[in-house]
Coordinates of N, CA and C in Angstrom, one line a residue:
X1 N 25.3 -22.9 -1.2 CA 26.8 -23.1 -0.9 C 27.0 -24.5 -0.4
X2 N 27.8 -25.3 -1.1 CA 28.1 -26.7 -0.6 C 28.8 -26.7 0.7
X3 N 28.3 -27.5 1.7 CA 28.9 -27.6 3.0 C 29.5 -29.0 3.2
X4 N 30.8 -29.0 3.5 CA 31.6 -30.2 3.6 C 32.2 -30.3 5.0
X5 N 32.1 -31.5 5.6 CA 32.7 -31.8 6.8 C 33.8 -32.9 6.7
X6 N 34.9 -32.8 7.4 CA 36.0 -33.8 7.4 C 36.4 -34.2 8.8
X7 N 36.5 -35.4 9.0 CA 37.0 -36.0 10.3 C 37.9 -37.1 10.1
X8 N 38.7 -37.5 11.1 CA 39.6 -38.6 11.0 C 39.9 -39.2 12.4
X9 N 40.4 -40.3 12.4 CA 41.1 -40.9 13.6 C 40.1 -41.0 14.8
X10 N 39.0 -41.5 14.6 CA 38.0 -41.8 15.7 C 38.5 -43.0 16.5
X11 N 39.0 -44.0 15.8 CA 39.5 -45.3 16.4 C 38.4 -45.9 17.3
X12 N 37.2 -46.0 16.7 CA 36.1 -46.6 17.4 C 36.4 -48.1 17.7
X13 N 36.0 -48.5 19.0 CA 36.1 -49.9 19.3 C 34.7 -50.3 19.9
X14 N 34.4 -51.6 19.8 CA 33.1 -52.1 20.2 C 32.9 -51.9 21.7
X15 N 34.0 -51.8 22.5 CA 33.8 -51.7 24.0 C 33.9 -50.3 24.5
X16 N 34.0 -49.3 23.6 CA 34.1 -47.9 24.1 C 32.8 -47.1 23.7
X17 N 31.8 -47.3 24.6 CA 30.5 -46.7 24.3 C 30.5 -45.2 24.2
X18 N 31.2 -44.5 25.1 CA 31.1 -43.1 25.1 C 31.5 -42.5 23.8
X19 N 32.6 -42.9 23.2 CA 33.1 -42.4 22.0 C 32.2 -42.7 20.8
X20 N 31.7 -44.0 20.9 CA 30.8 -44.4 19.8 C 29.5 -43.5 19.9
X21 N 29.0 -43.3 21.1 CA 27.8 -42.4 21.2 C 28.0 -41.0 20.8
X22 N 29.3 -40.5 21.0 CA 29.6 -39.2 20.5 C 29.6 -39.1 19.0
X23 N 30.1 -40.1 18.4 CA 30.1 -40.2 16.9 C 28.6 -40.3 16.4
X24 N 27.8 -41.1 17.0 CA 26.4 -41.2 16.6 C 25.7 -39.9 16.8
X25 N 25.9 -39.2 17.9 CA 25.3 -37.9 18.1 C 25.8 -36.9 17.0
X26 N 27.1 -37.0 16.7 CA 27.6 -36.1 15.6 C 26.9 -36.4 14.3
X27 N 26.6 -37.7 14.0 CA 25.9 -38.0 12.8 C 24.5 -37.5 12.7
X28 N 23.8 -37.6 13.9 CA 22.4 -37.2 14.0 C 22.2 -35.7 14.0
X29 N 23.2 -35.0 14.6 CA 23.0 -33.6 14.9 C 23.8 -32.7 14.0
X30 N 25.0 -33.0 13.7 CA 25.9 -32.1 13.0 C 26.1 -32.6 11.5
X31 N 26.5 -33.8 11.3 CA 26.8 -34.3 9.9 C 25.5 -34.3 9.0
X32 N 24.4 -34.4 9.6 CA 23.2 -34.5 8.8 C 22.9 -33.1 8.2
X33 N 23.5 -32.1 8.7 CA 23.3 -30.7 8.1 C 24.2 -30.4 6.9
X34 N 25.2 -31.3 6.7 CA 26.2 -31.1 5.7 C 25.7 -31.8 4.4
X35 N 26.3 -31.3 3.3 CA 26.0 -31.9 2.0 C 26.8 -33.2 1.8
X36 N 28.1 -33.1 2.4 CA 28.9 -34.3 2.2 C 29.9 -34.3 3.4
X37 N 30.3 -35.5 3.8 CA 31.3 -35.7 4.8 C 32.4 -36.7 4.4
X38 N 33.6 -36.4 4.7 CA 34.8 -37.2 4.3 C 35.4 -37.7 5.6
X39 N 35.5 -39.0 5.8 CA 36.2 -39.6 6.9 C 37.5 -40.1 6.5
X40 N 38.6 -39.4 6.9 CA 39.9 -39.6 6.3 C 40.7 -40.7 7.1
X41 N 40.1 -41.9 7.2 CA 40.9 -43.0 7.8 C 40.7 -43.2 9.3
X42 N 40.8 -44.5 9.7 CA 40.8 -44.9 11.1 C 39.5 -44.5 11.8
X43 N 38.4 -44.7 11.1 CA 37.1 -44.6 11.8 C 37.0 -45.6 12.8
X44 N 37.5 -46.8 12.5 CA 37.6 -47.9 13.5 C 39.0 -48.2 13.9
X45 N 39.2 -48.6 15.1 CA 40.5 -48.9 15.6 C 41.1 -50.2 15.1
X46 N 40.2 -51.1 14.8 CA 40.6 -52.4 14.1 C 39.4 -52.9 13.2
X47 N 39.8 -53.4 12.1 CA 38.8 -53.9 11.2 C 39.4 -55.2 10.6
X48 N 38.9 -56.3 10.9 CA 39.4 -57.6 10.6 C 38.8 -58.2 9.3
X49 N 38.0 -57.4 8.6 CA 37.3 -57.9 7.5 C 35.8 -57.7 7.7
X50 N 35.0 -57.4 6.6 CA 33.6 -57.2 6.8 C 32.9 -58.4 7.4
X51 N 33.3 -59.6 7.1 CA 32.6 -60.8 7.6 C 32.7 -60.9 9.2
X52 N 33.8 -60.3 9.8 CA 34.0 -60.4 11.2 C 33.5 -59.1 11.9
X53 N 33.9 -58.0 11.4 CA 33.8 -56.7 12.1 C 32.4 -56.0 12.0
X54 N 31.7 -56.3 10.9 CA 30.4 -55.6 10.8 C 29.5 -55.8 12.0
X55 N 29.4 -57.0 12.5 CA 28.5 -57.4 13.6 C 28.9 -56.7 14.9
X56 N 30.2 -56.2 14.9 CA 30.7 -55.6 16.2 C 30.2 -54.2 16.3
X57 N 29.7 -53.6 15.3 CA 29.4 -52.2 15.3 C 28.0 -51.9 14.8
X58 N 27.0 -52.5 15.3 CA 25.6 -52.3 14.7 C 25.1 -50.9 14.8
X59 N 25.4 -50.2 15.9 CA 24.9 -48.8 16.1 C 25.6 -47.9 15.1
X60 N 26.9 -48.1 14.9 CA 27.7 -47.3 13.9 C 27.2 -47.5 12.5
X61 N 27.0 -48.8 12.2 CA 26.5 -49.1 10.8 C 25.1 -48.5 10.6
X62 N 24.3 -48.5 11.6 CA 22.9 -48.0 11.5 C 23.0 -46.4 11.3
X63 N 23.9 -45.8 12.1 CA 24.0 -44.3 12.1 C 24.5 -43.9 10.7
X64 N 25.4 -44.6 10.2 CA 26.0 -44.2 8.8 C 24.9 -44.4 7.7
X65 N 24.2 -45.5 7.8 CA 23.1 -45.8 6.9 C 22.1 -44.7 6.9
X66 N 21.7 -44.3 8.1 CA 20.7 -43.2 8.2 C 21.3 -41.9 7.7
X67 N 22.5 -41.6 8.0 CA 23.1 -40.3 7.6 C 23.3 -40.3 6.1
X68 N 23.6 -41.4 5.5 CA 23.8 -41.4 4.0 C 22.5 -41.2 3.2
X69 N 21.4 -41.1 3.9 CA 20.1 -40.8 3.2 C 20.0 -39.3 2.9
X70 N 20.7 -38.5 3.6 CA 20.6 -37.1 3.5 C 22.0 -36.4 3.1
X71 N 23.1 -37.1 3.4 CA 24.4 -36.6 3.3 C 25.3 -37.6 2.6
X72 N 26.0 -37.2 1.6 CA 27.0 -38.1 0.9 C 28.1 -38.4 1.9
X73 N 28.4 -39.7 2.1 CA 29.4 -40.1 3.1 C 30.5 -40.8 2.4
X74 N 31.7 -40.3 2.4 CA 32.9 -40.8 1.8 C 33.9 -41.3 2.9
X75 N 34.3 -42.5 2.8 CA 35.2 -43.1 3.8 C 36.5 -43.6 3.2
X76 N 37.6 -43.2 3.7 CA 38.9 -43.6 3.3 C 39.5 -44.6 4.3
X77 N 40.0 -45.8 3.9 CA 40.6 -46.7 4.8 C 41.9 -46.1 5.4
X78 N 42.1 -46.3 6.7 CA 43.3 -45.8 7.4 C 44.3 -46.9 7.5
X79 N 45.3 -46.7 8.4 CA 46.2 -47.8 8.7 C 45.6 -48.8 9.6
X80 N 44.5 -48.5 10.3 CA 43.9 -49.5 11.2 C 42.7 -50.2 10.5
X81 N 42.0 -49.5 9.6 CA 40.8 -50.1 9.1 C 40.8 -50.2 7.5
X82 N 42.1 -50.5 7.0 CA 42.2 -50.5 5.5 C 41.5 -51.7 4.9
X83 N 41.0 -52.6 5.8 CA 40.2 -53.8 5.2 C 38.8 -53.6 5.1
X84 N 38.3 -52.3 5.3 CA 36.9 -52.0 5.0 C 36.6 -52.4 3.5
X85 N 35.5 -53.1 3.3 CA 35.2 -53.6 2.0 C 33.8 -53.4 1.5
X86 N 33.5 -54.1 0.4 CA 32.3 -53.9 -0.3 C 31.0 -54.1 0.5
X87 N 31.0 -55.1 1.4 CA 29.8 -55.3 2.2 C 29.6 -54.2 3.2
X88 N 30.7 -53.6 3.7 CA 30.5 -52.5 4.6 C 29.9 -51.3 3.8
X89 N 30.4 -51.1 2.6 CA 29.9 -50.0 1.8 C 28.4 -50.2 1.4
X90 N 28.0 -51.5 1.2 CA 26.7 -51.8 0.8 C 25.7 -51.6 2.0
X91 N 26.1 -52.0 3.2 CA 25.3 -51.9 4.4 C 25.1 -50.5 4.9
X92 N 26.1 -49.6 4.6 CA 26.0 -48.3 5.1 C 25.7 -47.3 4.0
X93 N 25.7 -47.7 2.8 CA 25.5 -46.8 1.6 C 26.5 -45.7 1.6
X94 N 27.7 -46.0 2.1 CA 28.8 -45.0 2.0 C 29.7 -45.4 0.9
X95 N 30.5 -44.4 0.4 CA 31.4 -44.6 -0.7 C 32.8 -44.7 -0.2
X96 N 33.5 -45.8 -0.4 CA 34.9 -46.0 -0.1 C 35.8 -45.4 -1.2
X97 N 36.7 -44.5 -0.8 CA 37.5 -43.9 -1.8 C 39.0 -44.0 -1.5
X98 N 39.8 -43.9 -2.5 CA 41.3 -44.1 -2.3 C 42.0 -42.7 -2.2
X99 N 43.2 -42.8 -1.7 CA 44.1 -41.7 -1.5 C 45.1 -41.6 -2.6
X100 N 45.6 -40.4 -3.0 CA 45.0 -39.1 -2.6 C 43.8 -38.8 -3.4
X101 N 42.9 -37.9 -2.8 CA 41.6 -37.5 -3.4 C 41.6 -36.0 -3.5
X102 N 41.3 -35.5 -4.7 CA 41.3 -34.0 -4.8 C 39.8 -33.5 -4.6
X103 N 39.6 -32.8 -3.5 CA 38.3 -32.2 -3.2 C 38.3 -30.8 -3.8
X104 N 37.3 -30.6 -4.7 CA 37.2 -29.3 -5.4 C 36.0 -28.5 -4.7
X105 N 36.3 -27.3 -4.3 CA 35.3 -26.4 -3.7 C 35.2 -25.2 -4.5
X106 N 34.3 -24.3 -4.2 CA 34.1 -23.1 -5.0 C 35.3 -22.1 -4.9
X107 N 36.1 -22.2 -3.8 CA 37.2 -21.3 -3.7 C 38.5 -21.9 -3.7
X108 N 38.6 -23.2 -3.4 CA 39.9 -23.8 -3.2 C 39.8 -25.3 -3.5
X109 N 40.9 -25.9 -3.9 CA 41.0 -27.4 -4.0 C 41.8 -27.9 -2.8
X110 N 41.5 -29.1 -2.4 CA 42.2 -29.7 -1.2 C 42.5 -31.1 -1.5
X111 N 43.8 -31.5 -1.3 CA 44.2 -32.9 -1.4 C 43.9 -33.6 -0.1
X112 N 43.2 -34.7 -0.2 CA 42.8 -35.4 1.0 C 43.6 -36.8 1.1
X113 N 44.2 -37.0 2.2 CA 44.9 -38.3 2.4 C 44.8 -38.7 3.9
X114 N 45.1 -39.9 4.2 CA 45.1 -40.3 5.6 C 46.2 -39.6 6.4
X115 N 47.4 -39.7 5.8 CA 48.6 -39.0 6.4 C 49.8 -39.9 6.7
X116 N 49.6 -41.2 6.8 CA 50.7 -42.1 7.1 C 51.6 -42.2 5.9
X117 N 51.1 -41.9 4.7 CA 51.9 -41.9 3.5 C 53.1 -40.9 3.6
X118 N 52.9 -39.9 4.4 CA 53.9 -38.8 4.5 C 55.0 -39.1 5.6
X119 N 54.7 -40.1 6.4 CA 55.6 -40.4 7.6 C 56.8 -41.3 7.1
X120 N 57.5 -40.8 6.2 CA 58.5 -41.7 5.5 C 59.8 -41.8 6.3
X121 N 60.0 -41.0 7.4 CA 61.1 -41.2 8.2 C 61.0 -42.5 9.1
X122 N 59.8 -42.9 9.3 CA 59.6 -44.2 10.0 C 59.6 -45.3 9.0
X123 N 60.8 -45.7 8.7 CA 61.0 -46.8 7.7 C 60.5 -48.1 8.1
X124 N 60.6 -48.4 9.4 CA 60.0 -49.7 9.9 C 58.5 -49.8 9.7
X125 N 57.8 -48.7 10.0 CA 56.4 -48.6 9.8 C 56.0 -48.8 8.3
X126 N 56.8 -48.1 7.4 CA 56.5 -48.1 6.0 C 56.7 -49.5 5.4
X127 N 57.7 -50.2 5.9 CA 57.9 -51.6 5.4 C 56.7 -52.5 5.8
X128 N 56.3 -52.3 7.1 CA 55.2 -53.1 7.6 C 53.9 -52.8 6.9
X129 N 53.7 -51.5 6.6 CA 52.5 -51.1 5.9 C 52.5 -51.7 4.5
X130 N 53.6 -51.7 3.8 CA 53.7 -52.2 2.4 C 53.4 -53.7 2.4
X131 N 53.8 -54.4 3.4 CA 53.5 -55.8 3.5 C 52.1 -56.1 3.9
X132 N 51.6 -55.4 4.9 CA 50.2 -55.7 5.4 C 49.1 -55.3 4.4
X133 N 49.4 -54.2 3.6 CA 48.4 -53.7 2.7 C 48.6 -54.2 1.2
X134 N 49.5 -55.2 1.1 CA 49.7 -55.8 -0.2 C 48.5 -56.7 -0.5
X135 N 47.9 -56.7 -1.7 CA 46.7 -57.4 -2.1 C 46.8 -58.9 -1.7
X136 N 48.0 -59.5 -1.9 CA 48.2 -60.9 -1.6 C 48.1 -61.1 -0.1
X137 N 48.7 -60.3 0.7 CA 48.6 -60.4 2.1 C 47.2 -60.3 2.6
X138 N 46.5 -59.3 2.1 CA 45.1 -59.1 2.5 C 44.2 -60.3 2.1
X139 N 44.4 -60.8 0.9 CA 43.7 -62.0 0.5 C 43.9 -63.2 1.4
X140 N 45.1 -63.4 1.8 CA 45.4 -64.6 2.7 C 44.8 -64.3 4.1
X141 N 45.0 -63.1 4.6 CA 44.5 -62.8 5.9 C 43.0 -63.0 6.0
X142 N 42.3 -62.5 5.0 CA 40.8 -62.6 5.0 C 40.3 -64.0 4.8
X143 N 41.1 -64.9 4.5 CA 40.7 -66.3 4.3 C 41.2 -67.2 5.5
X144 N 41.8 -66.5 6.5 CA 42.2 -67.3 7.7 C 41.1 -67.5 8.6
X145 N 41.1 -68.5 9.5 CA 40.0 -68.7 10.5 C 39.9 -67.5 11.4
X146 N 38.7 -67.3 12.0 CA 38.5 -66.2 12.9 C 39.5 -66.1 14.0
X147 N 39.8 -67.2 14.7 CA 40.7 -67.2 15.9 C 42.1 -66.7 15.4
X148 N 42.5 -67.2 14.3 CA 43.8 -66.8 13.8 C 43.9 -65.3 13.5
X149 N 42.9 -64.8 12.8 CA 42.9 -63.4 12.5 C 42.9 -62.5 13.8
X150 N 42.1 -62.9 14.8 CA 42.1 -62.2 16.1 C 43.4 -62.3 16.7
X151 N 44.1 -63.4 16.7 CA 45.3 -63.6 17.4 C 46.4 -62.7 16.7
X152 N 46.5 -62.8 15.4 CA 47.5 -62.0 14.6 C 47.3 -60.6 14.8
X153 N 46.0 -60.1 14.8 CA 45.7 -58.7 15.0 C 46.2 -58.2 16.3
X154 N 46.0 -59.0 17.4 CA 46.4 -58.7 18.7 C 47.9 -58.6 18.8
X155 N 48.6 -59.5 18.2 CA 50.0 -59.5 18.3 C 50.6 -58.3 17.6
X156 N 50.1 -58.0 16.4 CA 50.6 -56.8 15.7 C 50.4 -55.5 16.4
X157 N 49.2 -55.4 17.1 CA 48.9 -54.2 17.9 C 49.9 -54.1 19.0
X158 N 50.2 -55.2 19.7 CA 51.1 -55.1 20.9 C 52.5 -54.7 20.4
X159 N 53.0 -55.2 19.3 CA 54.3 -54.9 18.7 C 54.3 -53.4 18.3
X160 N 53.2 -52.9 17.7 CA 53.1 -51.5 17.3 C 53.2 -50.6 18.5
X161 N 52.5 -50.9 19.6 CA 52.6 -50.0 20.8 C 53.9 -50.1 21.4
X162 N 54.6 -51.2 21.4 CA 55.9 -51.3 22.0 C 56.9 -50.6 21.1
X163 N 56.8 -50.7 19.8 CA 57.7 -50.0 18.9 C 57.7 -48.5 19.1
X164 N 56.4 -48.0 19.2 CA 56.2 -46.5 19.3 C 56.9 -45.9 20.6
X165 N 57.1 -46.7 21.6 CA 57.7 -46.2 22.8 C 59.2 -45.8 22.6
X166 N 59.8 -46.4 21.6 CA 61.2 -46.1 21.3 C 61.4 -45.2 20.1
X167 N 60.3 -44.7 19.5 CA 60.5 -43.8 18.4 C 60.3 -42.3 18.8
X168 N 61.1 -41.5 18.2 CA 61.0 -40.1 18.5 C 59.7 -39.5 17.9
X169 N 59.3 -38.3 18.5 CA 58.2 -37.6 18.0 C 58.3 -37.2 16.5
X170 N 59.6 -36.9 16.2 CA 59.9 -36.4 14.8 C 59.7 -37.5 13.8
X171 N 60.2 -38.7 14.1 CA 60.1 -39.9 13.2 C 58.7 -40.2 12.9
X172 N 57.8 -40.1 13.9 CA 56.4 -40.4 13.7 C 55.5 -39.3 13.0
X173 N 56.2 -38.2 12.7 CA 55.5 -37.1 12.1 C 55.8 -37.1 10.6
X174 N 55.2 -36.2 9.8 CA 55.3 -36.2 8.4 C 56.8 -35.7 8.0
X175 N 57.2 -36.2 6.8 CA 58.5 -35.8 6.3 C 58.2 -34.6 5.3
X176 N 58.8 -33.5 5.5 CA 58.5 -32.3 4.7 C 58.8 -32.5 3.3
X177 N 59.9 -33.1 2.9 CA 60.2 -33.3 1.6 C 59.2 -34.2 0.8
X178 N 58.8 -35.2 1.5 CA 57.8 -36.1 0.9 C 56.5 -35.4 0.7
X179 N 56.1 -34.5 1.6 CA 54.9 -33.7 1.5 C 55.0 -32.7 0.4
X180 N 56.1 -32.1 0.3 CA 56.3 -31.1 -0.8 C 56.2 -31.8 -2.2
X181 N 56.8 -33.0 -2.3 CA 56.8 -33.7 -3.6 C 55.3 -34.0 -4.0
X182 N 54.5 -34.5 -3.0 CA 53.1 -34.7 -3.2 C 52.4 -33.5 -3.7
X183 N 52.6 -32.4 -3.0 CA 51.9 -31.2 -3.3 C 52.3 -30.5 -4.6
X184 N 53.5 -30.8 -5.1 CA 53.9 -30.3 -6.4 C 53.0 -30.8 -7.5
X185 N 52.4 -31.9 -7.3 CA 51.5 -32.5 -8.3 C 50.1 -31.8 -8.3
X186 N 49.9 -31.0 -7.2 CA 48.6 -30.4 -7.1 C 48.8 -28.9 -6.9
X187 N 49.4 -28.2 -7.8 CA 49.7 -26.8 -7.7 C 48.4 -26.0 -7.4
X188 N 48.5 -25.1 -6.4 CA 47.4 -24.2 -6.0 C 46.5 -24.8 -5.0
X189 N 46.7 -26.1 -4.6 CA 45.8 -26.8 -3.7 C 46.4 -26.8 -2.3
X190 N 45.6 -27.0 -1.3 CA 46.0 -27.2 0.1 C 45.8 -28.6 0.5
X191 N 46.3 -29.0 1.6 CA 46.4 -30.4 2.0 C 45.6 -30.6 3.3
X192 N 44.8 -31.6 3.4 CA 44.1 -32.0 4.7 C 44.4 -33.5 5.0
X193 N 44.8 -33.8 6.2 CA 45.1 -35.2 6.6 C 44.9 -35.4 8.1
X194 N 45.0 -36.6 8.5 CA 44.9 -37.0 9.9 C 46.2 -37.8 10.2
X195 N 45.9 -38.9 10.9 CA 46.9 -40.0 11.3 C 47.9 -39.6 12.4
X196 N 48.5 -38.4 12.4 CA 49.4 -38.0 13.4 C 48.8 -37.6 14.7
X197 N 47.5 -37.3 14.7 CA 46.8 -36.9 15.9 C 47.3 -35.5 16.4
X198 N 47.9 -34.7 15.5 CA 48.5 -33.4 15.9 C 47.8 -32.3 15.2
X199 N 46.6 -32.0 15.7 CA 45.8 -31.0 15.1 C 46.5 -29.7 15.0
X200 N 46.6 -29.1 13.8 CA 47.3 -27.9 13.7 C 47.1 -27.4 12.2
X201 N 47.6 -26.1 12.0 CA 47.6 -25.5 10.7 C 49.1 -25.1 10.4
X202 N 49.6 -25.7 9.3 CA 51.0 -25.4 8.9 C 51.0 -24.7 7.5
X203 N 51.5 -23.4 7.5 CA 51.4 -22.6 6.3 C 52.8 -22.5 5.8
X204 N 53.0 -22.6 4.5 CA 54.2 -22.3 3.8 C 53.9 -21.5 2.5
X205 N 54.8 -21.2 1.7 CA 54.6 -20.3 0.6 C 53.7 -21.0 -0.5
X206 N 53.8 -22.3 -0.6 CA 53.2 -23.0 -1.7 C 51.8 -23.5 -1.3
X207 N 51.6 -23.9 -0.1 CA 50.3 -24.5 0.3 C 50.2 -24.5 1.8
X208 N 49.0 -24.7 2.3 CA 48.7 -24.8 3.7 C 48.3 -26.3 4.0
X209 N 48.9 -26.8 5.1 CA 48.6 -28.2 5.5 C 47.7 -28.1 6.8
X210 N 46.5 -28.7 6.7 CA 45.6 -28.7 7.8 C 45.6 -30.1 8.4
X211 N 45.8 -30.3 9.7 CA 45.9 -31.6 10.3 C 44.7 -31.8 11.2
X212 N 44.0 -32.8 11.0 CA 42.9 -33.2 11.9 C 43.4 -33.9 13.2
X213 N 42.8 -33.7 14.3 CA 43.2 -34.4 15.5 C 42.3 -35.7 15.7
X214 N 42.7 -36.5 16.6 CA 41.9 -37.7 16.9 C 40.8 -37.4 17.9
X215 N 39.9 -38.4 18.1 CA 38.7 -38.2 18.9 C 38.9 -38.9 20.2
X216 N 38.2 -38.4 21.3 CA 38.3 -39.0 22.6 C 36.8 -39.3 23.0
X217 N 36.7 -39.8 24.3 CA 35.4 -40.2 24.7 C 34.4 -39.1 24.8
X218 N 34.9 -37.9 25.1 CA 34.0 -36.7 25.3 C 34.1 -35.6 24.4
X219 N 35.1 -35.7 23.4 CA 35.2 -34.6 22.5 C 35.9 -35.1 21.2
X220 N 35.6 -34.4 20.1 CA 36.3 -34.7 18.9 C 36.5 -33.4 18.1
X221 N 36.9 -33.5 16.9 CA 37.1 -32.3 16.1 C 36.8 -32.6 14.6
X222 N 36.5 -31.5 13.9 CA 36.2 -31.7 12.5 C 36.7 -30.4 11.8
X223 N 36.8 -30.5 10.4 CA 37.0 -29.3 9.6 C 35.7 -29.1 8.8
X224 N 35.2 -27.9 8.8 CA 34.1 -27.5 8.0 C 34.5 -26.6 6.8
X225 N 34.1 -27.0 5.6 CA 34.4 -26.1 4.5 C 33.1 -25.6 3.9
X226 N 32.9 -24.3 3.9 CA 31.7 -23.8 3.2 C 32.1 -22.5 2.5
X227 N 31.8 -21.3 3.1 CA 32.4 -20.1 2.5 C 33.9 -20.0 2.8
X228 N 34.3 -20.6 3.9 CA 35.7 -20.6 4.3 C 36.0 -21.9 5.1
X229 N 37.2 -22.2 5.4 CA 37.5 -23.4 6.2 C 37.7 -23.0 7.7
X230 N 37.0 -23.8 8.5 CA 37.1 -23.7 9.9 C 37.2 -25.0 10.6
X231 N 37.9 -25.0 11.8 CA 37.8 -26.2 12.7 C 36.6 -26.1 13.6
X232 N 36.1 -27.3 13.9 CA 34.9 -27.4 14.8 C 35.3 -28.3 15.9
X233 N 34.9 -28.0 17.1 CA 35.0 -28.9 18.3 C 33.7 -29.6 18.4
X234 N 33.8 -30.9 18.6 CA 32.6 -31.8 18.7 C 32.5 -32.3 20.1
X235 N 31.3 -32.0 20.7 CA 31.1 -32.4 22.1 C 29.8 -33.2 22.2

């Protein structure tokens, strides 16, 4: 029986050793027992390009490379680490994949996405995402000097934090109509995503939506799919 694990929103930073160590422990103890693992975005809190960010996470890169020898590792870029690139994939032996992705299991199919695609009530965020993730914007950013990239990234993060203080909880959650339209394309499938940090199970007549939570210094969470789907607490 194929065993699959799914996680999202670890938001690892180079200065947060406890959470990084929790992830490495997860790789060595839990993930290694799975046939495949899907990371549904925001493994890293910031990724400024492979040329700058790879050197900031040597222990994570090493853990992923070791894990990939026994377990297939698939990683989706999130809204924080969408600049993960070919060199990262080469050094970790992980597979970068695009959204939406249809995961087929023996009993059920699951649509995998990061989740921010569904937060269409937050129009300001969607406009910014469209600009930042445009291929031309990415090309220009990746060719800027290191100091400029660091400065711009810091400024964008501050503006994002400030903007969130004035947004309602509903605006930053998924839009049901947008979600229904997506799932109409995948009849009979369920949905798994992260991004909102609101771990929960939402059932309706057509499909079930499973939401992964974010990780903290001393605990995380995962979804395991084998004979059935279960949430796992990671300590």
